[in-house]
C-alpha cells in the first residue's frame, strides 16, 4: 500500500491526529492535503509536518482551486488567484511536502482561447519560479472535459510548461471520459501521480467500486506507473465511510 495515498478531503471534519491515525491504520504511503482544507479547518502546518514524520507518511499539497482562475480576463481575479496559489506553495514548504498540485486556469469568455493560454503560461511561470526557489515541485492537473475547461488533455497541459522541464503532471482517472482515453493518457510523459476515484456518467469522484471503471482490472495498470495513486473523494462527519470503503476495496484487489 506504499504507493496508495489518500486525499484529506475524504475526512473533511476529522481532527489531524485522527486523519493520520486512519491513514496509518490502512498502511497507505501518504496524504494529499488540500490547502483549502488546511485553511478552513485551521490545521497547524507544523503539526502536519510533525505527524507525517511520526507516522512515516509522505505529504503532498493540493493547491487552492475553488473560485480561482489565474488566466481570468479580469486582472484583479488573475492576481488574487496567483497570490492564493503561492500561499499553497508556502504551505507545502511549512508542511514538508515535496509537491504541489495546481489546477490549470479556465476560459472566461468564448473566443478568448489564445489570450487565455498566454495568460495561463505567464501564471505558470510565476508559480514555477516561487516553487523552484522553495525546492517544491509543481504538478499541473489534467482537467475534466467540461465547458470553459481548456486544459483537458496531456498535450494541452504540457503546452503550459514554457520549456520548464521540471514541471510534472497529475492524471485524474475520473477526468477521463472513458477507458480508451485513460489508456492514451497513461502513456503521457512526466506524470508524477494519479488521482483515483470512479465516475458514473457525468457524476465524478464516486467511490472506487461504484462507477463506470472496473478498478479490479484497472488498478494493476495504474500500479505499473510507479507513482502515488491518491484516492479522492469528499465526506463530512465522523463516519469516514467512503474513506473506509475505498481502502477496504483496494486491500481486496491488490
Short mmCIF file of C-alpha atoms in Angstrom, two decimals:
data_model
loop_
_atom_site.label_atom_id
_atom_site.label_comp_id
_atom_site.label_asym_id
_atom_site.label_seq_id
_atom_site.Cartn_x
_atom_site.Cartn_y
_atom_site.Cartn_z
CA UNK A 1 0.00 0.00 0.00
CA UNK A 2 3.05 2.31 -0.09
CA UNK A 3 2.01 3.72 -3.47
CA UNK A 4 -1.57 4.36 -2.26
CA UNK A 5 -2.19 7.85 -0.86
CA UNK A 6 -5.43 9.41 0.39
CA UNK A 7 -6.92 12.85 -0.08
CA UNK A 8 -7.53 14.73 3.16
CA UNK A 9 -11.00 15.73 1.91
CA UNK A 10 -12.22 12.16 2.46
CA UNK A 11 -12.15 13.11 6.16
CA UNK A 12 -13.17 16.76 5.97
CA UNK A 13 -14.23 17.10 9.61
CA UNK A 14 -11.52 14.93 11.17
CA UNK A 15 -9.01 16.05 13.76
CA UNK A 16 -5.48 15.98 12.36
CA UNK A 17 -4.41 13.20 14.70
CA UNK A 18 -7.38 11.04 13.66
CA UNK A 19 -6.66 11.67 10.00
CA UNK A 20 -3.09 10.45 10.37
CA UNK A 21 -4.13 7.51 12.56
CA UNK A 22 -6.60 6.33 9.92
CA UNK A 23 -4.01 6.64 7.16
CA UNK A 24 -1.51 4.74 9.28
CA UNK A 25 -4.04 2.01 10.14
CA UNK A 26 -4.66 1.33 6.45
CA UNK A 27 -0.90 1.39 5.78
CA UNK A 28 -1.06 3.96 2.99
CA UNK A 29 2.04 5.79 1.84
CA UNK A 30 0.91 9.35 2.31
CA UNK A 31 -1.76 12.05 2.39
CA UNK A 32 -2.51 14.77 -0.14
CA UNK A 33 -3.79 17.71 1.88
CA UNK A 34 -5.99 20.19 0.09
CA UNK A 35 -4.72 23.64 1.02
CA UNK A 36 -8.29 24.88 1.34
CA UNK A 37 -8.95 22.08 3.84
CA UNK A 38 -5.96 23.16 5.94
CA UNK A 39 -7.07 26.79 5.85
CA UNK A 40 -10.75 26.14 6.52
CA UNK A 41 -10.09 23.83 9.47
CA UNK A 42 -7.12 25.92 10.65
CA UNK A 43 -4.83 22.91 10.81
CA UNK A 44 -1.34 23.76 12.04
CA UNK A 45 1.20 23.18 9.21
CA UNK A 46 3.94 22.46 11.75
CA UNK A 47 1.76 19.76 13.33
CA UNK A 48 1.13 18.21 9.91
CA UNK A 49 4.88 18.04 9.38
CA UNK A 50 5.47 16.56 12.83
CA UNK A 51 2.71 13.95 12.44
CA UNK A 52 3.93 12.97 8.98
CA UNK A 53 7.37 12.33 10.42
CA UNK A 54 5.95 10.45 13.41
CA UNK A 55 3.83 8.12 11.26
CA UNK A 56 6.28 7.90 8.37
CA UNK A 57 3.74 9.24 5.88
CA UNK A 58 4.55 11.42 2.89
CA UNK A 59 2.68 14.71 2.46
CA UNK A 60 1.57 16.35 -0.77
CA UNK A 61 -0.34 19.61 -1.08
CA UNK A 62 -3.24 20.24 -3.44
CA UNK A 63 -3.34 23.95 -4.13
CA UNK A 64 -6.42 26.03 -3.54
CA UNK A 65 -8.56 25.96 -6.68
CA UNK A 66 -12.18 26.67 -5.79
CA UNK A 67 -13.32 30.10 -7.09
CA UNK A 68 -9.89 30.84 -8.62
CA UNK A 69 -8.75 31.47 -12.20
CA UNK A 70 -5.21 32.69 -12.82
CA UNK A 71 -5.92 33.23 -16.54
CA UNK A 72 -9.06 35.26 -15.96
CA UNK A 73 -9.72 38.17 -18.28
CA UNK A 74 -10.15 40.19 -15.06
CA UNK A 75 -6.75 41.36 -13.81
CA UNK A 76 -7.84 41.51 -10.17
CA UNK A 77 -9.09 37.92 -10.17
CA UNK A 78 -5.95 36.80 -12.01
CA UNK A 79 -3.61 38.40 -9.48
CA UNK A 80 -5.64 37.25 -6.46
CA UNK A 81 -5.57 33.69 -7.81
CA UNK A 82 -1.79 33.78 -8.18
CA UNK A 83 -1.41 35.06 -4.62
CA UNK A 84 -3.66 32.31 -3.27
CA UNK A 85 -1.76 29.57 -5.09
CA UNK A 86 1.56 30.98 -3.90
CA UNK A 87 0.09 30.62 -0.40
CA UNK A 88 -0.38 26.91 -1.14
CA UNK A 89 3.25 26.63 -2.21
CA UNK A 90 4.25 28.25 1.07
CA UNK A 91 2.05 25.71 2.88
CA UNK A 92 3.94 22.93 1.13
CA UNK A 93 7.20 24.33 2.44
CA UNK A 94 5.84 24.54 6.00
CA UNK A 95 4.40 21.01 5.98
CA UNK A 96 7.44 19.39 4.38
CA UNK A 97 5.54 18.48 1.21
CA UNK A 98 7.66 17.83 -1.86
CA UNK A 99 4.98 18.65 -4.43
CA UNK A 100 2.02 20.94 -5.02
CA UNK A 101 -0.85 20.02 -7.35
CA UNK A 102 -2.19 23.00 -9.30
CA UNK A 103 -5.38 23.15 -11.37
CA UNK A 104 -4.80 24.96 -14.67
CA UNK A 105 -7.00 28.02 -15.19
CA UNK A 106 -10.20 28.22 -17.23
CA UNK A 107 -11.61 30.17 -20.12
CA UNK A 108 -13.57 33.30 -19.16
CA UNK A 109 -15.40 34.02 -22.42
CA UNK A 110 -15.75 32.17 -25.76
CA UNK A 111 -13.23 33.14 -28.43
CA UNK A 112 -10.55 34.12 -25.91
CA UNK A 113 -8.63 30.82 -26.09
CA UNK A 114 -5.35 32.18 -27.46
CA UNK A 115 -5.14 35.02 -24.96
CA UNK A 116 -6.22 32.68 -22.14
CA UNK A 117 -3.35 30.31 -22.93
CA UNK A 118 -0.86 33.18 -22.89
CA UNK A 119 -2.14 34.43 -19.53
CA UNK A 120 -2.01 30.86 -18.22
CA UNK A 121 1.60 30.44 -19.36
CA UNK A 122 2.56 33.66 -17.64
CA UNK A 123 0.90 32.46 -14.43
CA UNK A 124 2.55 29.05 -14.55
CA UNK A 125 5.97 30.68 -14.99
CA UNK A 126 5.38 32.91 -11.96
CA UNK A 127 4.23 29.97 -9.85
CA UNK A 128 7.12 27.83 -11.04
CA UNK A 129 9.66 30.49 -10.03
CA UNK A 130 8.27 30.62 -6.49
CA UNK A 131 8.13 26.83 -6.20
CA UNK A 132 11.64 26.43 -7.60
CA UNK A 133 13.02 28.91 -5.08
CA UNK A 134 11.49 26.87 -2.25
CA UNK A 135 12.52 23.48 -3.63
CA UNK A 136 8.91 22.44 -4.27
CA UNK A 137 7.84 20.51 -7.38
CA UNK A 138 4.86 21.84 -9.36
CA UNK A 139 2.39 19.32 -10.84
CA UNK A 140 -0.33 20.58 -13.20
CA UNK A 141 -3.54 18.56 -13.19
CA UNK A 142 -5.21 17.41 -16.41
CA UNK A 143 -8.77 18.66 -16.11
CA UNK A 144 -12.18 17.18 -16.99
CA UNK A 145 -13.83 17.82 -20.34
CA UNK A 146 -16.49 20.36 -19.36
CA UNK A 147 -17.35 23.87 -20.59
CA UNK A 148 -14.65 26.52 -20.03
CA UNK A 149 -12.00 23.94 -19.09
CA UNK A 150 -9.50 24.02 -21.96
CA UNK A 151 -6.51 22.20 -20.43
CA UNK A 152 -8.14 18.80 -20.65
CA UNK A 153 -5.50 16.61 -22.34
CA UNK A 154 -1.82 15.91 -21.57
CA UNK A 155 -0.82 17.82 -24.71
CA UNK A 156 -2.84 20.90 -23.78
CA UNK A 157 -1.49 20.96 -20.23
CA UNK A 158 2.07 20.36 -21.39
CA UNK A 159 1.87 23.46 -23.59
CA UNK A 160 1.87 25.47 -20.36
CA UNK A 161 5.31 24.38 -19.20
CA UNK A 162 7.10 27.10 -21.22
CA UNK A 163 10.14 24.85 -21.54
CA UNK A 164 10.29 24.34 -17.76
CA UNK A 165 11.06 20.64 -17.98
CA UNK A 166 10.91 20.01 -14.23
CA UNK A 167 7.15 20.68 -14.21
CA UNK A 168 5.16 17.48 -13.71
CA UNK A 169 1.58 16.46 -14.41
CA UNK A 170 -1.24 14.89 -12.39
CA UNK A 171 -3.61 12.50 -14.13
CA UNK A 172 -7.12 12.14 -12.69
CA UNK A 173 -8.92 8.93 -13.66
CA UNK A 174 -12.36 10.48 -13.12
CA UNK A 175 -11.48 13.31 -15.51
CA UNK A 176 -11.04 10.84 -18.39
CA UNK A 177 -14.18 10.34 -20.49
CA UNK A 178 -13.71 6.58 -20.87
CA UNK A 179 -11.23 3.71 -20.59
CA UNK A 180 -9.83 4.35 -24.08
CA UNK A 181 -9.00 7.97 -23.24
CA UNK A 182 -7.47 6.91 -19.92
CA UNK A 183 -5.31 4.33 -21.67
CA UNK A 184 -3.96 7.03 -24.00
CA UNK A 185 -3.32 9.50 -21.20
CA UNK A 186 -1.39 6.90 -19.19
CA UNK A 187 1.25 6.99 -21.93
CA UNK A 188 1.98 10.67 -21.31
CA UNK A 189 5.43 11.57 -20.02
CA UNK A 190 6.00 13.45 -16.79
CA UNK A 191 3.10 12.08 -14.74
CA UNK A 192 4.04 12.45 -11.07
CA UNK A 193 0.88 10.99 -9.52
CA UNK A 194 -2.60 9.75 -10.38
CA UNK A 195 -5.82 10.77 -8.63
CA UNK A 196 -8.10 7.76 -8.40
CA UNK A 197 -11.87 7.70 -7.99
CA UNK A 198 -14.66 6.41 -10.18
CA UNK A 199 -17.32 8.17 -12.23
CA UNK A 200 -20.93 7.42 -13.10
CA UNK A 201 -21.53 9.13 -16.43
CA UNK A 202 -21.07 12.84 -15.74
CA UNK A 203 -21.00 12.38 -11.97
CA UNK A 204 -17.33 12.44 -10.99
CA UNK A 205 -15.35 11.20 -7.97
CA UNK A 206 -17.60 8.36 -6.88
CA UNK A 207 -16.18 5.54 -4.70
CA UNK A 208 -13.80 3.17 -6.48
CA UNK A 209 -16.19 0.21 -6.52
CA UNK A 210 -19.14 2.25 -7.78
CA UNK A 211 -18.90 3.57 -11.31
CA UNK A 212 -18.02 3.08 -14.96
CA UNK A 213 -14.45 1.87 -14.37
CA UNK A 214 -13.63 -1.63 -13.16
CA UNK A 215 -10.81 -0.91 -10.74
CA UNK A 216 -10.27 -4.61 -10.08
CA UNK A 217 -8.73 -4.64 -13.57
CA UNK A 218 -7.56 -1.04 -13.83
CA UNK A 219 -5.58 -0.94 -10.58
CA UNK A 220 -2.83 -3.24 -11.87
CA UNK A 221 -2.24 -0.93 -14.85
CA UNK A 222 -2.09 2.10 -12.59
CA UNK A 223 0.33 0.47 -10.15
CA UNK A 224 2.75 -0.18 -13.02
CA UNK A 225 3.25 3.58 -13.38
CA UNK A 226 5.16 3.52 -10.06
CA UNK A 227 3.74 6.86 -8.93
CA UNK A 228 1.48 7.71 -5.97
CA UNK A 229 -2.17 6.79 -6.52
CA UNK A 230 -4.21 9.30 -4.50
CA UNK A 231 -7.71 8.15 -3.52
CA UNK A 232 -10.03 11.14 -3.95
CA UNK A 233 -13.48 11.98 -2.66
CA UNK A 234 -15.27 14.17 -0.15
CA UNK A 235 -17.13 13.30 3.03
CA UNK A 236 -18.27 15.28 6.04
CA UNK A 237 -18.99 13.93 9.51
CA UNK A 238 -17.17 11.35 11.59
CA UNK A 239 -18.21 8.08 9.95
CA UNK A 240 -15.44 8.16 7.33
CA UNK A 241 -17.45 5.52 5.49
CA UNK A 242 -16.28 6.44 1.98
CA UNK A 243 -12.66 6.51 3.17
CA UNK A 244 -13.02 3.04 4.67
CA UNK A 245 -15.00 1.67 1.71
CA UNK A 246 -12.29 2.78 -0.71
CA UNK A 247 -9.36 1.49 1.33
CA UNK A 248 -11.01 -1.85 2.10
CA UNK A 249 -11.80 -2.24 -1.59
CA UNK A 250 -8.18 -1.59 -2.53
CA UNK A 251 -6.94 -4.08 0.05
CA UNK A 252 -9.18 -6.68 -1.57
CA UNK A 253 -7.84 -6.21 -5.10
CA UNK A 254 -4.10 -5.56 -4.74
#
